[in-house]
C-alpha atoms as an extended CHARMM CRD file, in Angstrom:
* protein
*
       166  EXT
         1         1  MET       CA            203.7910000000       17.9370000000       67.2900000000  PROA      1               0.0000000000
         2         2  LEU       CA            202.3090000000       20.7970000000       65.3000000000  PROA      2               0.0000000000
         3         3  ARG       CA            202.9950000000       23.2660000000       68.1390000000  PROA      3               0.0000000000
         4         4  PHE       CA            206.5900000000       22.0190000000       68.3370000000  PROA      4               0.0000000000
         5         5  VAL       CA            207.0790000000       22.5870000000       64.6070000000  PROA      5               0.0000000000
         6         6  ARG       CA            205.2010000000       25.9190000000       64.4800000000  PROA      6               0.0000000000
         7         7  ARG       CA            207.5650000000       27.3880000000       67.0550000000  PROA      7               0.0000000000
         8         8  ARG       CA            210.4980000000       26.5570000000       64.7960000000  PROA      8               0.0000000000
         9         9  THR       CA            209.3050000000       27.4600000000       61.2900000000  PROA      9               0.0000000000
        10        10  ASP       CA            206.8510000000       29.7090000000       59.5330000000  PROA      10              0.0000000000
        11        11  PRO       CA            203.1780000000       28.7290000000       59.7270000000  PROA      11              0.0000000000
        12        12  GLY       CA            203.0030000000       27.9270000000       56.0200000000  PROA      12              0.0000000000
        13        13  GLU       CA            205.5350000000       25.1250000000       56.3630000000  PROA      13              0.0000000000
        14        14  ALA       CA            204.5670000000       23.7870000000       59.7790000000  PROA      14              0.0000000000
        15        15  GLU       CA            201.8530000000       21.3860000000       58.6310000000  PROA      15              0.0000000000
        16        16  ASP       CA            204.0300000000       19.9790000000       55.8610000000  PROA      16              0.0000000000
        17        17  VAL       CA            206.9360000000       19.4030000000       58.2480000000  PROA      17              0.0000000000
        18        18  ALA       CA            204.6450000000       17.7640000000       60.8220000000  PROA      18              0.0000000000
        19        19  ALA       CA            203.2020000000       15.5040000000       58.1320000000  PROA      19              0.0000000000
        20        20  GLU       CA            206.7050000000       14.6010000000       56.9700000000  PROA      20              0.0000000000
        21        21  THR       CA            207.6120000000       13.7980000000       60.5760000000  PROA      21              0.0000000000
        22        22  PHE       CA            204.7700000000       11.3200000000       60.9130000000  PROA      22              0.0000000000
        23        23  LEU       CA            205.5780000000        9.8090000000       57.5330000000  PROA      23              0.0000000000
        24        24  VAL       CA            209.1390000000        9.1650000000       58.6770000000  PROA      24              0.0000000000
        25        25  ALA       CA            207.8260000000        7.7410000000       61.9590000000  PROA      25              0.0000000000
        26        26  TRP       CA            205.4950000000        5.4280000000       60.0610000000  PROA      26              0.0000000000
        27        27  ARG       CA            208.3120000000        4.2160000000       57.8210000000  PROA      27              0.0000000000
        28        28  ARG       CA            210.5740000000        3.6480000000       60.8400000000  PROA      28              0.0000000000
        29        29  LEU       CA            207.8980000000        2.2940000000       63.1690000000  PROA      29              0.0000000000
        30        30  ASP       CA            210.2000000000       -0.4860000000       64.3370000000  PROA      30              0.0000000000
        31        31  GLN       CA            212.6520000000        2.1440000000       65.6660000000  PROA      31              0.0000000000
        32        32  VAL       CA            210.1160000000        4.0460000000       67.8040000000  PROA      32              0.0000000000
        33        33  PRO       CA            210.9340000000        3.5570000000       71.5180000000  PROA      33              0.0000000000
        34        34  GLY       CA            208.3430000000        1.6370000000       73.5370000000  PROA      34              0.0000000000
        35        35  ARG       CA            207.9600000000        4.0860000000       76.4060000000  PROA      35              0.0000000000
        36        36  PRO       CA            205.6390000000        7.0400000000       75.6260000000  PROA      36              0.0000000000
        37        37  GLY       CA            208.0600000000        9.7050000000       76.9220000000  PROA      37              0.0000000000
        38        38  ASP       CA            210.9150000000        8.2410000000       74.9230000000  PROA      38              0.0000000000
        39        39  ALA       CA            208.7310000000        7.9240000000       71.8480000000  PROA      39              0.0000000000
        40        40  ARG       CA            207.7400000000       11.5850000000       72.1440000000  PROA      40              0.0000000000
        41        41  ALA       CA            211.3810000000       12.6830000000       72.3920000000  PROA      41              0.0000000000
        42        42  TRP       CA            212.2890000000       10.4470000000       69.4500000000  PROA      42              0.0000000000
        43        43  LEU       CA            209.4720000000       11.9700000000       67.4170000000  PROA      43              0.0000000000
        44        44  PHE       CA            210.6550000000       15.4940000000       68.2800000000  PROA      44              0.0000000000
        45        45  GLY       CA            214.1280000000       14.4830000000       67.0980000000  PROA      45              0.0000000000
        46        46  VAL       CA            212.6560000000       13.2890000000       63.8120000000  PROA      46              0.0000000000
        47        47  ALA       CA            210.7520000000       16.5860000000       63.5330000000  PROA      47              0.0000000000
        48        48  ARG       CA            213.9740000000       18.5000000000       64.1100000000  PROA      48              0.0000000000
        49        49  HSD       CA            215.6570000000       16.6210000000       61.2630000000  PROA      49              0.0000000000
        50        50  CYS       CA            212.6460000000       17.2920000000       59.0280000000  PROA      50              0.0000000000
        51        51  LEU       CA            212.8780000000       20.9990000000       59.9080000000  PROA      51              0.0000000000
        52        52  LEU       CA            216.5700000000       21.0020000000       59.0260000000  PROA      52              0.0000000000
        53        53  ASN       CA            215.8160000000       19.2890000000       55.7050000000  PROA      53              0.0000000000
        54        54  ALA       CA            213.0900000000       21.8350000000       54.9400000000  PROA      54              0.0000000000
        55        55  ARG       CA            215.4830000000       24.6810000000       55.7370000000  PROA      55              0.0000000000
        56        56  ARG       CA            218.2000000000       23.1960000000       53.5190000000  PROA      56              0.0000000000
        57        57  GLY       CA            215.6420000000       22.9350000000       50.7230000000  PROA      57              0.0000000000
        58        58  GLN       CA            214.7060000000       26.5900000000       51.1780000000  PROA      58              0.0000000000
        59        59  ILE       CA            218.3720000000       27.5980000000       51.0940000000  PROA      59              0.0000000000
        60        60  ARG       CA            218.8490000000       25.5450000000       47.8960000000  PROA      60              0.0000000000
        61        61  ARG       CA            215.8610000000       27.2470000000       46.2630000000  PROA      61              0.0000000000
        62        62  GLU       CA            217.1380000000       30.6970000000       47.2230000000  PROA      62              0.0000000000
        63        63  ALA       CA            220.6280000000       29.8440000000       45.9800000000  PROA      63              0.0000000000
        64        64  LEU       CA            219.1290000000       28.6110000000       42.7390000000  PROA      64              0.0000000000
        65        65  ALA       CA            217.2890000000       31.8840000000       42.2740000000  PROA      65              0.0000000000
        66        66  VAL       CA            220.5920000000       33.7210000000       42.6670000000  PROA      66              0.0000000000
        67        67  ARG       CA            222.3590000000       31.3480000000       40.2460000000  PROA      67              0.0000000000
        68        68  ILE       CA            219.6240000000       31.8550000000       37.6740000000  PROA      68              0.0000000000
        69        69  ALA       CA            219.9180000000       35.6080000000       38.0940000000  PROA      69              0.0000000000
        70        70  ASP       CA            223.6960000000       35.3790000000       37.6820000000  PROA      70              0.0000000000
        71        71  ALA       CA            223.2660000000       33.3700000000       34.4970000000  PROA      71              0.0000000000
        72        72  HSD       CA            221.0200000000       36.0800000000       33.0320000000  PROA      72              0.0000000000
        73        73  ALA       CA            223.2460000000       38.9930000000       34.0460000000  PROA      73              0.0000000000
        74        74  ALA       CA            225.6110000000       40.5750000000       31.5410000000  PROA      74              0.0000000000
        75        75  PRO       CA            228.2190000000       42.3670000000       33.6820000000  PROA      75              0.0000000000
        76        76  ASP       CA            230.7950000000       42.5610000000       30.8470000000  PROA      76              0.0000000000
        77        77  ASP       CA            228.4040000000       44.0850000000       28.3290000000  PROA      77              0.0000000000
        78        78  PRO       CA            229.6340000000       47.6520000000       27.5980000000  PROA      78              0.0000000000
        79        79  ARG       CA            226.2130000000       48.5660000000       26.1840000000  PROA      79              0.0000000000
        80        80  CYS       CA            224.7100000000       48.5070000000       29.6820000000  PROA      80              0.0000000000
        81        81  ALA       CA            225.0350000000       51.9410000000       31.2650000000  PROA      81              0.0000000000
        82        82  ASP       CA            224.1930000000       50.8210000000       34.7780000000  PROA      82              0.0000000000
        83        83  VAL       CA            225.1190000000       47.1550000000       34.9250000000  PROA      83              0.0000000000
        84        84  ALA       CA            225.1100000000       46.9260000000       38.7090000000  PROA      84              0.0000000000
        85        85  GLY       CA            221.6380000000       48.4500000000       38.9920000000  PROA      85              0.0000000000
        86        86  ASP       CA            220.3590000000       46.2790000000       36.1600000000  PROA      86              0.0000000000
        87        87  HSD       CA            221.8670000000       43.2090000000       37.7970000000  PROA      87              0.0000000000
        88        88  VAL       CA            220.1480000000       43.9590000000       41.0960000000  PROA      88              0.0000000000
        89        89  ALA       CA            216.8370000000       44.5950000000       39.3380000000  PROA      89              0.0000000000
        90        90  ARG       CA            217.1260000000       41.2860000000       37.4980000000  PROA      90              0.0000000000
        91        91  ARG       CA            217.8330000000       39.4500000000       40.7420000000  PROA      91              0.0000000000
        92        92  LEU       CA            214.8100000000       41.0430000000       42.3860000000  PROA      92              0.0000000000
        93        93  ASP       CA            212.6190000000       40.2120000000       39.3860000000  PROA      93              0.0000000000
        94        94  LEU       CA            213.9040000000       36.6510000000       39.3680000000  PROA      94              0.0000000000
        95        95  ALA       CA            213.3980000000       36.2080000000       43.0950000000  PROA      95              0.0000000000
        96        96  ALA       CA            209.8240000000       37.4630000000       42.7960000000  PROA      96              0.0000000000
        97        97  ALA       CA            209.1650000000       35.2000000000       39.7970000000  PROA      97              0.0000000000
        98        98  TRP       CA            210.7570000000       32.2250000000       41.5670000000  PROA      98              0.0000000000
        99        99  HSD       CA            208.4600000000       32.6240000000       44.5680000000  PROA      99              0.0000000000
       100       100  ARG       CA            205.4170000000       32.6690000000       42.2830000000  PROA      100             0.0000000000
       101       101  LEU       CA            206.3030000000       29.2190000000       40.9190000000  PROA      101             0.0000000000
       102       102  SER       CA            204.6930000000       26.1880000000       42.4950000000  PROA      102             0.0000000000
       103       103  ASP       CA            206.8290000000       23.9120000000       44.6620000000  PROA      103             0.0000000000
       104       104  ALA       CA            206.7390000000       21.2980000000       41.8990000000  PROA      104             0.0000000000
       105       105  GLU       CA            207.9880000000       23.8140000000       39.3160000000  PROA      105             0.0000000000
       106       106  GLN       CA            210.7480000000       24.9660000000       41.6580000000  PROA      106             0.0000000000
       107       107  GLU       CA            211.8160000000       21.3770000000       42.2970000000  PROA      107             0.0000000000
       108       108  VAL       CA            211.9800000000       20.5120000000       38.5890000000  PROA      108             0.0000000000
       109       109  LEU       CA            214.0430000000       23.6260000000       37.8530000000  PROA      109             0.0000000000
       110       110  ALA       CA            216.2760000000       22.9740000000       40.8680000000  PROA      110             0.0000000000
       111       111  LEU       CA            217.0420000000       19.4470000000       39.6860000000  PROA      111             0.0000000000
       112       112  ALA       CA            217.9960000000       20.7520000000       36.2470000000  PROA      112             0.0000000000
       113       113  ILE       CA            219.8810000000       23.9030000000       37.1830000000  PROA      113             0.0000000000
       114       114  PHE       CA            221.0590000000       23.7090000000       40.7590000000  PROA      114             0.0000000000
       115       115  ASP       CA            221.6570000000       19.9680000000       40.9950000000  PROA      115             0.0000000000
       116       116  ASP       CA            222.6740000000       19.7160000000       37.3130000000  PROA      116             0.0000000000
       117       117  LEU       CA            221.0080000000       16.3330000000       36.8900000000  PROA      117             0.0000000000
       118       118  PRO       CA            220.3880000000       14.9060000000       33.4230000000  PROA      118             0.0000000000
       119       119  SER       CA            216.7820000000       14.0390000000       32.5810000000  PROA      119             0.0000000000
       120       120  PRO       CA            216.9490000000       10.3030000000       33.4060000000  PROA      120             0.0000000000
       121       121  GLN       CA            218.4250000000       10.9370000000       36.8680000000  PROA      121             0.0000000000
       122       122  ALA       CA            216.1060000000       13.8370000000       37.6570000000  PROA      122             0.0000000000
       123       123  ALA       CA            213.1610000000       11.6940000000       36.5590000000  PROA      123             0.0000000000
       124       124  ARG       CA            214.2580000000        8.9870000000       39.0120000000  PROA      124             0.0000000000
       125       125  VAL       CA            214.3510000000       11.5390000000       41.8150000000  PROA      125             0.0000000000
       126       126  LEU       CA            210.7650000000       12.5230000000       41.0070000000  PROA      126             0.0000000000
       127       127  GLY       CA            209.6290000000        8.9560000000       40.3860000000  PROA      127             0.0000000000
       128       128  THR       CA            208.6010000000        9.5770000000       36.7900000000  PROA      128             0.0000000000
       129       129  THR       CA            209.8630000000        8.9680000000       33.2590000000  PROA      129             0.0000000000
       130       130  ALA       CA            212.5100000000       11.0790000000       31.5640000000  PROA      130             0.0000000000
       131       131  ALA       CA            209.9590000000       12.2310000000       28.9980000000  PROA      131             0.0000000000
       132       132  ALA       CA            207.5100000000       13.3180000000       31.7040000000  PROA      132             0.0000000000
       133       133  TYR       CA            210.3270000000       15.1010000000       33.5210000000  PROA      133             0.0000000000
       134       134  ARG       CA            211.3490000000       16.9910000000       30.3630000000  PROA      134             0.0000000000
       135       135  LEU       CA            207.7260000000       18.0390000000       29.8410000000  PROA      135             0.0000000000
       136       136  ARG       CA            207.5100000000       19.3030000000       33.4430000000  PROA      136             0.0000000000
       137       137  LEU       CA            210.8120000000       21.1180000000       33.0090000000  PROA      137             0.0000000000
       138       138  SER       CA            209.6150000000       22.7670000000       29.8280000000  PROA      138             0.0000000000
       139       139  ARG       CA            206.4140000000       23.9110000000       31.5340000000  PROA      139             0.0000000000
       140       140  ALA       CA            208.3140000000       25.1920000000       34.5630000000  PROA      140             0.0000000000
       141       141  ARG       CA            210.7070000000       27.1730000000       32.3570000000  PROA      141             0.0000000000
       142       142  ARG       CA            207.7610000000       28.6190000000       30.4560000000  PROA      142             0.0000000000
       143       143  ALA       CA            206.0830000000       29.6030000000       33.7380000000  PROA      143             0.0000000000
       144       144  LEU       CA            209.2710000000       31.2540000000       34.9750000000  PROA      144             0.0000000000
       145       145  ARG       CA            209.6800000000       33.1630000000       31.7020000000  PROA      145             0.0000000000
       146       146  GLY       CA            206.0430000000       34.2270000000       31.9510000000  PROA      146             0.0000000000
       147       147  TYR       CA            206.5830000000       35.6150000000       35.4350000000  PROA      147             0.0000000000
       148       148  LEU       CA            209.7630000000       37.3720000000       34.3390000000  PROA      148             0.0000000000
       149       149  ASP       CA            208.1210000000       38.9380000000       31.2880000000  PROA      149             0.0000000000
       150       150  PRO       CA            204.4090000000       39.3230000000       32.0120000000  PROA      150             0.0000000000
       151       151  THR       CA            203.7020000000       41.1220000000       28.7300000000  PROA      151             0.0000000000
       152       152  PRO       CA            201.8960000000       38.7930000000       26.3310000000  PROA      152             0.0000000000
       153       153  ALA       CA            203.7430000000       37.7840000000       23.2150000000  PROA      153             0.0000000000
       154       154  THR       CA            202.5890000000       39.8300000000       20.2670000000  PROA      154             0.0000000000
       155       155  ALA       CA            201.1320000000       38.0380000000       17.3400000000  PROA      155             0.0000000000
       156       156  ALA       CA            202.7390000000       38.3140000000       13.9400000000  PROA      156             0.0000000000
       157       157  PRO       CA            201.4210000000       41.3830000000       12.1570000000  PROA      157             0.0000000000
       158       158  THR       CA            198.6640000000       40.6320000000        9.7230000000  PROA      158             0.0000000000
       159       159  ARG       CA            198.9060000000       41.8690000000        6.1830000000  PROA      159             0.0000000000
       160       160  THR       CA            196.3290000000       44.1190000000        4.6780000000  PROA      160             0.0000000000
       161       161  PRO       CA            194.7870000000       43.0100000000        1.3790000000  PROA      161             0.0000000000
       162       162  GLN       CA            196.8040000000       45.6550000000       -0.4740000000  PROA      162             0.0000000000
       163       163  GLU       CA            200.1150000000       44.3220000000        0.9550000000  PROA      163             0.0000000000
       164       164  SER       CA            199.2560000000       40.7720000000       -0.0220000000  PROA      164             0.0000000000
       165       165  HSD       CA            199.0840000000       41.6060000000       -3.6940000000  PROA      165             0.0000000000
       166       166  SER       CA            202.3290000000       43.5550000000       -3.9250000000  PROA      166             0.0000000000
């Protein structure tokens, strides 16, 4: 099964897709054909569907990265001298930051931005509470902002003793 999947996707995803295939097979055990050859073909069909689902998920994540970049672009701002170049740079920065996020962070952001789900519905998708989902979303947004702007936030300037008394 792993060889079948590896030939059709990148090595980093192959084990996950194979595991998903066997999970589906386990859940649908009553549908597995009785003859070994038929069962093997059925399992390869399940793997193919899992590969297609994984690819659709990747396309959704890439589309989300573009949508996020579009939301941050300011093409009508006359103050930007080179809007097109800035827009491309932002997209590249966002794509790089997006790929640095964990799968869980990407999924939480995708549910909020790409799928436009309110907290209670997104929480149901993840099998958690709305409050836990909002916390995950907040952390994922913070992580994305951190990857987009890696400079640490500066602390408020401290006052010297002379300034305090004036």
